[in-house]
mmCIF file of C-alpha atoms and ligand atoms in Angstrom:
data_model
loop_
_atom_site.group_PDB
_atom_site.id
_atom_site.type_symbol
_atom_site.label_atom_id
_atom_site.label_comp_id
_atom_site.label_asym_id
_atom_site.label_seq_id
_atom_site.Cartn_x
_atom_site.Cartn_y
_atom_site.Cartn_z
ATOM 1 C CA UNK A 1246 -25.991 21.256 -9.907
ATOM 2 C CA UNK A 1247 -24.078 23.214 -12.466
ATOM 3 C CA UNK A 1248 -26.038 25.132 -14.375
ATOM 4 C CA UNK A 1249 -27.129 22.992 -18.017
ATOM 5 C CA UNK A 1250 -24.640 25.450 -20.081
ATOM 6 C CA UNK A 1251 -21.360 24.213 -18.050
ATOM 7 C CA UNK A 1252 -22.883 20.265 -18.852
ATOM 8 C CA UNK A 1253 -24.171 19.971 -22.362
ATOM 9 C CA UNK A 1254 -21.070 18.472 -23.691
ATOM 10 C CA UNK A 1255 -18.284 16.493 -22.866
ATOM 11 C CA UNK A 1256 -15.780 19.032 -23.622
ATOM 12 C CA UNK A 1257 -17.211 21.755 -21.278
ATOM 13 C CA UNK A 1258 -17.946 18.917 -18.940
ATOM 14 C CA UNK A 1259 -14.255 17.894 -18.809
ATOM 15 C CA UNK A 1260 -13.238 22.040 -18.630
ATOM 16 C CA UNK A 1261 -15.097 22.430 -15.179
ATOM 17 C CA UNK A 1262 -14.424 19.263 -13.545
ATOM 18 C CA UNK A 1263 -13.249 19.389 -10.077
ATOM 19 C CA UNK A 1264 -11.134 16.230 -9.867
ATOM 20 C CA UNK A 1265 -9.230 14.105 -12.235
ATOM 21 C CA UNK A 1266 -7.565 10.880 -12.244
ATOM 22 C CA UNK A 1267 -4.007 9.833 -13.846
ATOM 23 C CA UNK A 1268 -1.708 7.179 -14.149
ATOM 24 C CA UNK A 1269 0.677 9.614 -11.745
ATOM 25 C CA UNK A 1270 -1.732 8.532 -8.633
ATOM 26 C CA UNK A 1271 -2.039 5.184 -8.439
ATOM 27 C CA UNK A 1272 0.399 2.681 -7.039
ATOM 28 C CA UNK A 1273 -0.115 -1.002 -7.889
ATOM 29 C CA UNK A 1274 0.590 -3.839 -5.394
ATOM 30 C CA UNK A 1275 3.014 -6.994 -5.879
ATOM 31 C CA UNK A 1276 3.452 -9.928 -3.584
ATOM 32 C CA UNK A 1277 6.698 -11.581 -4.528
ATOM 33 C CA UNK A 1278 6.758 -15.436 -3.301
ATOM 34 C CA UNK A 1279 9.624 -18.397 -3.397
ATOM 35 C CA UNK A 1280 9.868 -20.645 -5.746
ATOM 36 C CA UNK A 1281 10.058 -21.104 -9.915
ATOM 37 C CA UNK A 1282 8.010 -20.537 -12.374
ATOM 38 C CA UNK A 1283 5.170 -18.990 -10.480
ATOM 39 C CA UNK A 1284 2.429 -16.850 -11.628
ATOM 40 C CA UNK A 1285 -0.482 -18.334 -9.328
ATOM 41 C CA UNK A 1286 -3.732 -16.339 -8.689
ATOM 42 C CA UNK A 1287 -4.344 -15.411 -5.335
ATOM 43 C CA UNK A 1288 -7.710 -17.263 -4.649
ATOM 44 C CA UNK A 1289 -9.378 -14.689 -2.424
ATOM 45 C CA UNK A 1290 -8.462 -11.725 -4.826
ATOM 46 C CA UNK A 1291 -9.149 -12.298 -8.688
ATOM 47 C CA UNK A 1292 -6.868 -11.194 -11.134
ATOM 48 C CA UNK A 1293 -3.965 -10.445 -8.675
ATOM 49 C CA UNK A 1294 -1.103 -13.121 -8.781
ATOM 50 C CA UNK A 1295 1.682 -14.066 -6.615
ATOM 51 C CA UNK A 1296 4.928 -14.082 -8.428
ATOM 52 C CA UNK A 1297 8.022 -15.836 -8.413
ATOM 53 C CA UNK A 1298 11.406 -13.334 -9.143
ATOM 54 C CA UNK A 1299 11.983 -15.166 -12.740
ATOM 55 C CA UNK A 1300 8.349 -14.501 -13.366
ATOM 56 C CA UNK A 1301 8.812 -10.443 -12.523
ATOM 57 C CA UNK A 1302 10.513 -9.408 -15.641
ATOM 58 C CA UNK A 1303 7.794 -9.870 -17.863
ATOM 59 C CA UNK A 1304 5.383 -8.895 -15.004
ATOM 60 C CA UNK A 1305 7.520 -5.230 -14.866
ATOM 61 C CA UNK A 1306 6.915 -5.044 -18.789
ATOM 62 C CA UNK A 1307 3.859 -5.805 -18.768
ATOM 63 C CA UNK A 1308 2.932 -2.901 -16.348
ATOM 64 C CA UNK A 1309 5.044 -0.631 -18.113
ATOM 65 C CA UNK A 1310 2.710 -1.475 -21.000
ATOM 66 C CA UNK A 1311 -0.175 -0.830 -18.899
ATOM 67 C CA UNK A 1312 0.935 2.238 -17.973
ATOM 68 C CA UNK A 1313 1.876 1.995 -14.455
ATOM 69 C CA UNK A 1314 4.890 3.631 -12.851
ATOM 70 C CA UNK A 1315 4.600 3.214 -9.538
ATOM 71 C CA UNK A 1316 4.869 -0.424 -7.323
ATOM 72 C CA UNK A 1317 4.798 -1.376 -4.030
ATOM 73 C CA UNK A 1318 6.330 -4.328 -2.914
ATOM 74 C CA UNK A 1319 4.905 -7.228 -0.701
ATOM 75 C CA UNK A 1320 7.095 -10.127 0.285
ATOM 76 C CA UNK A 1321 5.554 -13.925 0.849
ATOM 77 C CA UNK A 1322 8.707 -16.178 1.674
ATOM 78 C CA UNK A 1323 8.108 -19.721 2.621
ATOM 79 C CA UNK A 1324 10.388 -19.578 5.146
ATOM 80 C CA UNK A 1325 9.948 -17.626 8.584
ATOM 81 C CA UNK A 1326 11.657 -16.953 11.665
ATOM 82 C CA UNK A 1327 10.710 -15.765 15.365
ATOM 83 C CA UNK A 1328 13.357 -13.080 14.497
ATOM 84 C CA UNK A 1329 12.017 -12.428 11.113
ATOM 85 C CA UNK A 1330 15.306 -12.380 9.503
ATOM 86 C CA UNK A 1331 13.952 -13.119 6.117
ATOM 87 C CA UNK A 1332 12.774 -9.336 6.634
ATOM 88 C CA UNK A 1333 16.284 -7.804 6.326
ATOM 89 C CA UNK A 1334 18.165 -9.778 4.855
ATOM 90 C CA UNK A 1335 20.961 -8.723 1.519
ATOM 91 C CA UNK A 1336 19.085 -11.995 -0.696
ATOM 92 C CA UNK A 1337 15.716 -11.690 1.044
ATOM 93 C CA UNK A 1338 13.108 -12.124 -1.809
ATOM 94 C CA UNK A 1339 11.830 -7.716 -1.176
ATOM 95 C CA UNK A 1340 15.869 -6.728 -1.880
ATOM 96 C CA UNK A 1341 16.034 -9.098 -4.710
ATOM 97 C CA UNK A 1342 12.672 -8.268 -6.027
ATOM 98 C CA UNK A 1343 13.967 -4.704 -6.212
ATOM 99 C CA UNK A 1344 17.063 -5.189 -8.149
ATOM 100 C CA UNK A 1345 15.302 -7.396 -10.750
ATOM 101 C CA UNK A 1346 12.325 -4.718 -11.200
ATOM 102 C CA UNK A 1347 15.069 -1.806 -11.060
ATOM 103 C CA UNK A 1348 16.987 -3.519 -13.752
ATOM 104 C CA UNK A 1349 14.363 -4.354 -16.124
ATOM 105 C CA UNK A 1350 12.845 -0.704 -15.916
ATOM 106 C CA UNK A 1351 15.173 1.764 -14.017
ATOM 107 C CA UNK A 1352 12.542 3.993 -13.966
ATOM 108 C CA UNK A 1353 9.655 2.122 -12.211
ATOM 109 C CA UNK A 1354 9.286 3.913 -8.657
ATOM 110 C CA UNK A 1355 9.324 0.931 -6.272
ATOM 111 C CA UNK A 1356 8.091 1.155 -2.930
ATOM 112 C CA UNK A 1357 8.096 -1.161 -0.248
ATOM 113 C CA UNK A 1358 5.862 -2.428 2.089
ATOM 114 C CA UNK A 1359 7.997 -2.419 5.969
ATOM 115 C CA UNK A 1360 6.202 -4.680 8.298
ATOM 116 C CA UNK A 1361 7.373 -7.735 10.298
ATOM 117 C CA UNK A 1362 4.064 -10.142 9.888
ATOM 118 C CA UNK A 1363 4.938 -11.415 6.601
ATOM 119 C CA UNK A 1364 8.764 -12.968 7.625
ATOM 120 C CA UNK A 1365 7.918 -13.477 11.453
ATOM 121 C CA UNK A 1366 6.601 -16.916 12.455
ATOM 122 C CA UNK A 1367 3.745 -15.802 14.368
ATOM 123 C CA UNK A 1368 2.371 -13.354 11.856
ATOM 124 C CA UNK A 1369 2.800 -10.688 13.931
ATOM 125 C CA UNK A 1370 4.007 -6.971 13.135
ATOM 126 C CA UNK A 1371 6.219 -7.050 16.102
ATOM 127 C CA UNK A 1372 7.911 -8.294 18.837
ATOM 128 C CA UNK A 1373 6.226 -9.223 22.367
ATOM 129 C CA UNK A 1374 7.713 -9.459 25.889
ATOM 130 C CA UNK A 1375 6.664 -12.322 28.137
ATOM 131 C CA UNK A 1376 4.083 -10.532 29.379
ATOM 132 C CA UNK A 1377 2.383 -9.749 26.343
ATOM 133 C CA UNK A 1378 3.641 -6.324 26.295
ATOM 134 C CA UNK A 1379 5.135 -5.162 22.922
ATOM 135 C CA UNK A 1380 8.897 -5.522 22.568
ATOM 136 C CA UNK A 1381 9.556 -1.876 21.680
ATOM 137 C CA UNK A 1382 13.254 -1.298 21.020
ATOM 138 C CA UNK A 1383 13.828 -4.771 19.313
ATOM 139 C CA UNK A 1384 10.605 -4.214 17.089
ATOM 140 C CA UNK A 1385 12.164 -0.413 15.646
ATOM 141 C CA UNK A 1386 15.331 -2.006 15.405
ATOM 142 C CA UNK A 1387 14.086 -4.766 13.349
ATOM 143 C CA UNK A 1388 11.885 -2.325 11.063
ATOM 144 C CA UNK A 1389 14.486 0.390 10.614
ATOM 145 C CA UNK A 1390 17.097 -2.586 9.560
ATOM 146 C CA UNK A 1391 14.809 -4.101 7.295
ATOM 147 C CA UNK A 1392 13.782 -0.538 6.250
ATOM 148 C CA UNK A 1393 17.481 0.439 5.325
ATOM 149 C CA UNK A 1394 18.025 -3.175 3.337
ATOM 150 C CA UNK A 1395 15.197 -2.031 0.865
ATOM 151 C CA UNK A 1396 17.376 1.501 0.637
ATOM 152 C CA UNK A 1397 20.043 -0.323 -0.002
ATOM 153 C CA UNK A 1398 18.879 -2.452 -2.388
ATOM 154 C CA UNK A 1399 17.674 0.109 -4.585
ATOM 155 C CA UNK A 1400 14.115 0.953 -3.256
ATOM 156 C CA UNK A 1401 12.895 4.258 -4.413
ATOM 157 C CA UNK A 1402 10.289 4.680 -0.974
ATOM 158 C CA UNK A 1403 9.301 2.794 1.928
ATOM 159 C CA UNK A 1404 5.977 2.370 3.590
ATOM 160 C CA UNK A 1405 6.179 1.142 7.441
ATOM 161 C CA UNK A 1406 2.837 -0.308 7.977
ATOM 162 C CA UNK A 1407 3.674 -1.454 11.580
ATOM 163 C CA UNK A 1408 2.018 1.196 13.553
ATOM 164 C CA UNK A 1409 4.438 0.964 16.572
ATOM 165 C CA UNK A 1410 4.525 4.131 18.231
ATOM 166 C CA UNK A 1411 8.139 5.773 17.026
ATOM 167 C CA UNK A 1412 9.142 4.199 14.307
ATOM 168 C CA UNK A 1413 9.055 6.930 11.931
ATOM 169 C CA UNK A 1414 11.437 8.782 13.883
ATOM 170 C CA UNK A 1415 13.642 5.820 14.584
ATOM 171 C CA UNK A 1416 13.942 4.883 10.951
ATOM 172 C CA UNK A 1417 14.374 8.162 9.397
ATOM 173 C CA UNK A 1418 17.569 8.300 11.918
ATOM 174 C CA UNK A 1419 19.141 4.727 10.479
ATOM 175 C CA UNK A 1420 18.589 5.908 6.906
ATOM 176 C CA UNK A 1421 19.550 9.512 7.269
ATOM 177 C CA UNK A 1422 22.472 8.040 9.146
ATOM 178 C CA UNK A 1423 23.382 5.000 6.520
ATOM 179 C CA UNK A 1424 23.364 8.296 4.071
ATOM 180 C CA UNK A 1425 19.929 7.448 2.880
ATOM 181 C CA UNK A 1426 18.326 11.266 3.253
ATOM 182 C CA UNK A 1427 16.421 11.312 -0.228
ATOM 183 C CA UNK A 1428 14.987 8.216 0.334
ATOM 184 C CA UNK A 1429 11.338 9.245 1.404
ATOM 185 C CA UNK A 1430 8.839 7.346 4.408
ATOM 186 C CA UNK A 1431 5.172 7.292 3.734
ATOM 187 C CA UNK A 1432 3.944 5.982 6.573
ATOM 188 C CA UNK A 1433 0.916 4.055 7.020
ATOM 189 C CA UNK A 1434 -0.240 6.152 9.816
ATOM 190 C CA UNK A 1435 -3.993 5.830 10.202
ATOM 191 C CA UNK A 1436 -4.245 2.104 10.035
ATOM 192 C CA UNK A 1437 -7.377 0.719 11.115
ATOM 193 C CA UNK A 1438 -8.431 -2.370 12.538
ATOM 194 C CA UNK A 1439 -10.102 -3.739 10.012
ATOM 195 C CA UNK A 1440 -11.809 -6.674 8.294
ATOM 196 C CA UNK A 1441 -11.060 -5.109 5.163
ATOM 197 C CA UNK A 1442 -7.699 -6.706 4.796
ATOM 198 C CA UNK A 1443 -9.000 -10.345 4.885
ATOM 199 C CA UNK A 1444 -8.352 -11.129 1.534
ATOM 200 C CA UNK A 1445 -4.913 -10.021 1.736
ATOM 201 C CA UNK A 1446 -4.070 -12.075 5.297
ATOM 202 C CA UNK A 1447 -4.467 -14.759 2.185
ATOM 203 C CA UNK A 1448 -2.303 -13.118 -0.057
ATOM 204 C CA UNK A 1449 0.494 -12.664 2.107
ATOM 205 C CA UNK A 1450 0.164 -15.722 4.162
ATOM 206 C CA UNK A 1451 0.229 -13.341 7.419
ATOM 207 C CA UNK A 1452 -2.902 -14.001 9.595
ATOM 208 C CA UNK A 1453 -1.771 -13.746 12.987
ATOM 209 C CA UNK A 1454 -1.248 -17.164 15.030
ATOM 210 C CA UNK A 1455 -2.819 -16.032 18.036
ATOM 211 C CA UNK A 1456 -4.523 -12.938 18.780
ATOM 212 C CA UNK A 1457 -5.304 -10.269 16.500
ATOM 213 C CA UNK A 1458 -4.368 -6.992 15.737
ATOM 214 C CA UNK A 1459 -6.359 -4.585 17.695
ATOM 215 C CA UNK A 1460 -3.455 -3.449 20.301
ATOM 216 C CA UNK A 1461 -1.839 -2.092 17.356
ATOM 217 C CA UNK A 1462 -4.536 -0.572 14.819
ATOM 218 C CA UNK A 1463 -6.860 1.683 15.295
ATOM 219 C CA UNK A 1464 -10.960 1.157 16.061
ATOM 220 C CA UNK A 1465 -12.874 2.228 13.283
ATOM 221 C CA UNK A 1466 -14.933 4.033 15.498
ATOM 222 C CA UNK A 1467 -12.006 6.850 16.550
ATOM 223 C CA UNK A 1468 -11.187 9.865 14.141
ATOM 224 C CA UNK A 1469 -9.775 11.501 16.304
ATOM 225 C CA UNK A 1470 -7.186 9.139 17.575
ATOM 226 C CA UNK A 1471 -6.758 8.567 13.398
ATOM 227 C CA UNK A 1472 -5.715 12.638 13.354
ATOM 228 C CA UNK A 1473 -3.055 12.322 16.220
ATOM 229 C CA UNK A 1474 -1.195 9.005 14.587
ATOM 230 C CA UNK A 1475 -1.337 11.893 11.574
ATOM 231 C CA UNK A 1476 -0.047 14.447 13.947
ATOM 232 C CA UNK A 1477 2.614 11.832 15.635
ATOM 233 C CA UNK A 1478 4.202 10.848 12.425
ATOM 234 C CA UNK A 1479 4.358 13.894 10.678
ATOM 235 C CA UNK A 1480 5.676 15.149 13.787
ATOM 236 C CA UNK A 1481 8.388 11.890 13.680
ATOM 237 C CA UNK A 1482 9.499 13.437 9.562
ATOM 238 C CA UNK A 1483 7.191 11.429 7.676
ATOM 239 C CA UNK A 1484 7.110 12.786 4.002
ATOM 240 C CA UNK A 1485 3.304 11.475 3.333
ATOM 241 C CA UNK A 1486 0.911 9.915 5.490
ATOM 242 C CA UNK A 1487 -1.749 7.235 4.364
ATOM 243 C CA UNK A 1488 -4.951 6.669 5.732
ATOM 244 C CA UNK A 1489 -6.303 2.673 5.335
ATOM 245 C CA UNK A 1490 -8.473 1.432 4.423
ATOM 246 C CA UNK A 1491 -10.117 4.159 1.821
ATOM 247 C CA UNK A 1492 -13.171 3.810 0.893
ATOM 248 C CA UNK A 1493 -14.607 3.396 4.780
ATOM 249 C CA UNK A 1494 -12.756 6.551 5.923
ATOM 250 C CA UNK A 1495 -13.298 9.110 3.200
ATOM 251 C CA UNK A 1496 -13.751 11.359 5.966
ATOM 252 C CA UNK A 1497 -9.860 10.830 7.783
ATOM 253 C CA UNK A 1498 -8.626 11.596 3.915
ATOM 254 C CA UNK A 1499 -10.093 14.702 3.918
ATOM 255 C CA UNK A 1500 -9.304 15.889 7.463
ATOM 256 C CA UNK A 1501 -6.229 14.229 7.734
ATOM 257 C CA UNK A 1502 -5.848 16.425 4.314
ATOM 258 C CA UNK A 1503 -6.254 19.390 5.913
ATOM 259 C CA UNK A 1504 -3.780 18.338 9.154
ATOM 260 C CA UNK A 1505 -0.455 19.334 7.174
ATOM 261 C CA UNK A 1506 1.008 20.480 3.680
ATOM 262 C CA UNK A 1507 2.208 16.609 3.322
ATOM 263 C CA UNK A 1508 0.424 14.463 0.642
ATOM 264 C CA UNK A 1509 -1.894 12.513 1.384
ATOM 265 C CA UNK A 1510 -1.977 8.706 0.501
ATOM 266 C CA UNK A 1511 -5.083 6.095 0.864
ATOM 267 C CA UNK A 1512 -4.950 2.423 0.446
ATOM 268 C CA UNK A 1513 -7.932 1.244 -1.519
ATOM 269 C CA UNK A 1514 -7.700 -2.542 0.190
ATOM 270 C CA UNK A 1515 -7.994 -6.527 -0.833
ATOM 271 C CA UNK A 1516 -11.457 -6.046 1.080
ATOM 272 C CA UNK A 1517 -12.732 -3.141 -0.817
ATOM 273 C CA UNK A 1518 -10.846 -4.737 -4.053
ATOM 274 C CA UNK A 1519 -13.036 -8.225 -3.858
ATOM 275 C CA UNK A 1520 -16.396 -6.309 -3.097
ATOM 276 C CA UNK A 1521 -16.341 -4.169 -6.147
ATOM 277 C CA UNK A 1522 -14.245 -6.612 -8.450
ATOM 278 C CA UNK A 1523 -16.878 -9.581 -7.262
ATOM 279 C CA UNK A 1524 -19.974 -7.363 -7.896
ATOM 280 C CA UNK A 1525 -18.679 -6.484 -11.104
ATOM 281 C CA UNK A 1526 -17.880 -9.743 -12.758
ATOM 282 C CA UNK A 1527 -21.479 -10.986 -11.279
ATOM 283 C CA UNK A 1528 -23.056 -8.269 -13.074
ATOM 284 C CA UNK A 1529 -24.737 -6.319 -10.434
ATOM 285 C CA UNK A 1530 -22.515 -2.840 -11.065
ATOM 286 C CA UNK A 1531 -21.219 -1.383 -14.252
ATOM 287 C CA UNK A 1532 -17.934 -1.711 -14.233
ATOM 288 C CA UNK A 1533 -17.580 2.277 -14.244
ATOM 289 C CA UNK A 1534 -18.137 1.745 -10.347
ATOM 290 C CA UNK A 1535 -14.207 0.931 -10.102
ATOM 291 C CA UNK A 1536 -13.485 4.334 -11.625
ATOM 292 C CA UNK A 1537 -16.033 6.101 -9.316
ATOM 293 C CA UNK A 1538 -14.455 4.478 -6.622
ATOM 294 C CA UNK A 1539 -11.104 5.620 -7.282
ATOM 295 C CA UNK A 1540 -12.386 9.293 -8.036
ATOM 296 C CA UNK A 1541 -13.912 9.279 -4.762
ATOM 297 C CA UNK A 1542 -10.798 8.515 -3.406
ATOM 298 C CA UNK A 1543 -9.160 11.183 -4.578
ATOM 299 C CA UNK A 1544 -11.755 14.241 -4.462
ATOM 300 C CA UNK A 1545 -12.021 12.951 -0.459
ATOM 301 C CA UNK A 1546 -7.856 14.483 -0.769
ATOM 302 C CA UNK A 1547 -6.193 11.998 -1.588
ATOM 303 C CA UNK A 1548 -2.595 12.298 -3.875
ATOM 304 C CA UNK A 1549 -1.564 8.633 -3.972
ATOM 305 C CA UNK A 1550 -4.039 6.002 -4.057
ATOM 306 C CA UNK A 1551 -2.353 1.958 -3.722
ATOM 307 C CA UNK A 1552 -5.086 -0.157 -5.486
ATOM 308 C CA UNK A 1553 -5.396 -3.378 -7.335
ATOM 309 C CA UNK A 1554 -7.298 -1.648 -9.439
ATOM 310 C CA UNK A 1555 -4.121 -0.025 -11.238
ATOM 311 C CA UNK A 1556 -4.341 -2.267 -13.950
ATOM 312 C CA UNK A 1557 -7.237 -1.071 -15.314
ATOM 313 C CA UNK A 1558 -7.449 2.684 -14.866
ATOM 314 C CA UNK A 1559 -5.506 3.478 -17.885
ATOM 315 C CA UNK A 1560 -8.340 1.901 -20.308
ATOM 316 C CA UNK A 1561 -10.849 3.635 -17.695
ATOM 317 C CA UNK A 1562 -9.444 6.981 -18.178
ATOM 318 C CA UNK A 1563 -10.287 7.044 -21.963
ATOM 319 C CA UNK A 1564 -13.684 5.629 -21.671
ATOM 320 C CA UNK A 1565 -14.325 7.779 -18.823
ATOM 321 C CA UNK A 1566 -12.436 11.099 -18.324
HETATM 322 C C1 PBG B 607 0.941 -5.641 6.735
HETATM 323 C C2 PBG B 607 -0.078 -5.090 5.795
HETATM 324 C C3 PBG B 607 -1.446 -5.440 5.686
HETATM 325 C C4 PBG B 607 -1.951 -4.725 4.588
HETATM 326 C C5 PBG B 607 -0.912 -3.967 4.067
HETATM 327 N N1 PBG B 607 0.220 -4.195 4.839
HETATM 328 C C6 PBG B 607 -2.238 -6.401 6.468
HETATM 329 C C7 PBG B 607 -2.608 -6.111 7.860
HETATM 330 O O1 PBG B 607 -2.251 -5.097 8.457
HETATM 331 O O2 PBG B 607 -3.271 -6.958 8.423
HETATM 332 C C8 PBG B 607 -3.359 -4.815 4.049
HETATM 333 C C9 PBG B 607 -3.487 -4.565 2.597
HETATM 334 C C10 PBG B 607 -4.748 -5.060 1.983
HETATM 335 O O3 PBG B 607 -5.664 -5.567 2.651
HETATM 336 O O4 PBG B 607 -4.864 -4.941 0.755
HETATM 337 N N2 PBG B 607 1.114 -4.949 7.894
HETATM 338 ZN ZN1 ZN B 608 2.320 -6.175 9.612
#
């Protein structure tokens, strides 16, 4: 412990402390759906909404206000495809999600989520062959188009959260080549397999028809293999590399931290969002356990942290830091 003369007041408390948080690391999470009118809470995640686009004006205010400056975007349409089309397209609901967000505030950073599972019929993140085996070429080409749409519709970032082997590489090469270079990829590169994310297969309406996702995530039991996704992608020109979920791999931040001088991004998921947000509103924490958990995040090495929780960290950060 530090010795009682660095902790007998706040203000010598908050001169040594290690690790701080600010409104510059956290990236809140939209899920844009069809339809009018629409500002619906998702059932299996309190307090986060699906929104229609006339409903996203006010919503980009209203984060402004709460002092958020960083988005990323999740589409929901009601229509899919077995081509996913509603992925790429010019009017898909992501591109004009963008372009009403970049209009109301120019200078909210939006990312965007790349993935197939939310626009594809089957739920899927990519294409198969007959035989089961993923459809490789079709599945880059179909994330690096839908990739260079965002671009084009005024995205600031975009996330792939596929995890097909290549597609960093591949998608870097259609933007750099559509003259996209500044527009950076932080890829969701140590993505595990994980029961985590079952509130959000709600939220995005994206639970796989058949099968499940373990030939393309990771199993929570391998580090190891989470360091050479790392290695792969930074390898393939990705600008930052996530780790997700957070909380459950505290220790892939901090090596994965030490792999490269890239920042380091962790997605705090719907999973880890209902535990603490249901244990808080039933009384069993104090609700200072959402800013611990967000800390934690960060002293693990974290830079960017996507949470739900981004709505309340800038009352947190008076009460707290
Ligand atoms: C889509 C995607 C998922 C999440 C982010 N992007 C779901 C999944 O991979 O099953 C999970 C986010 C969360 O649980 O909050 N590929
Ligand atoms: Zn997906």
């Amino acid at each position: 412990m530090l010795p009682t003369r660095l902790r007998k007041n706040a203000a010598i408390r908050n001169l040594v402390r290690e690790t701080q948080l600010s409104m510059n690391d956290v990236v809140y999470p939209l899920f844009i759906v069809d339809g009018q009118n629409i500002r619906r809470e998702i059932s299996s995640m309190k307090d986060q909404y699906h929104l229609s686009l006339d409903r996203l004006e006010a919503e980009t205010l209203a984060l402004k206000e709460l002092g958020i400056r960083y988005v990323i975007l999740f589409g929901v349409p009601d229509e899919k495809d077995s081509d996913a089309t509603p992925a790429f397209v010019e009017n898909g609901l992501v591109q004009k999600a963008i372009r009403v967000i970049k209009k109301t505030d120019p200078d909210m950073y939006v990312i965007t989520d790349v993935c197939l599972c939310e626009f594809k019929s089957d739920g899927h993140c990519c294409f198969f062959e007959e035989n089961g085996d993923i459809q490789r070429e079709k599945t880059l080409k179909t994330l690096s188009r839908t990739a260079l749409s965002h671009a084009q519709a005024g995205a600031d970032m975009v996330a792939p959260s596929d995890m097909m082997d290549g597609r960093i590489g591949h998608m870097r090469d259609t933007l750099n080549q559509a003259g996209y270079e500044s527009i950076p990829i932080m890829a969701y590169s140590a993505k595990f397999a994980s029961s985590f994310y079952g509130p959000f297969r709600d939220a995005a309406n994206s639970a796989p028809a058949f099968g499940d996702r373990r030939s393309y995530q990771m199993d929570p039991a391998n580090g190891r293999e989470a360091l050479k996704e790392m290695v792969l992608d930074i390898d393939e020109g990705a600008d930052i590399v996530m780790v997700k979920p957070a909380m459950p791999y505290l220790d892939l931040i901090a090596q994965g931290k030490d792999l490269s001088y890239l920042p380091m991004a962790a997605y705090q998921v719907s999973g880890e969002y209902a535990m603490i947000k249901n244990a808080v509103d039933a009384n069993l924490m104090d609700q200072r356990v959402i800013f611990e958990s967000l800390i934690s995040i960060k002293r693990a090495g974290a830079d960017i942290i996507i949470t739900y929780f981004a709505k309340e960290l800038q009352a947190m950060l008076k009460d707290y830091q």
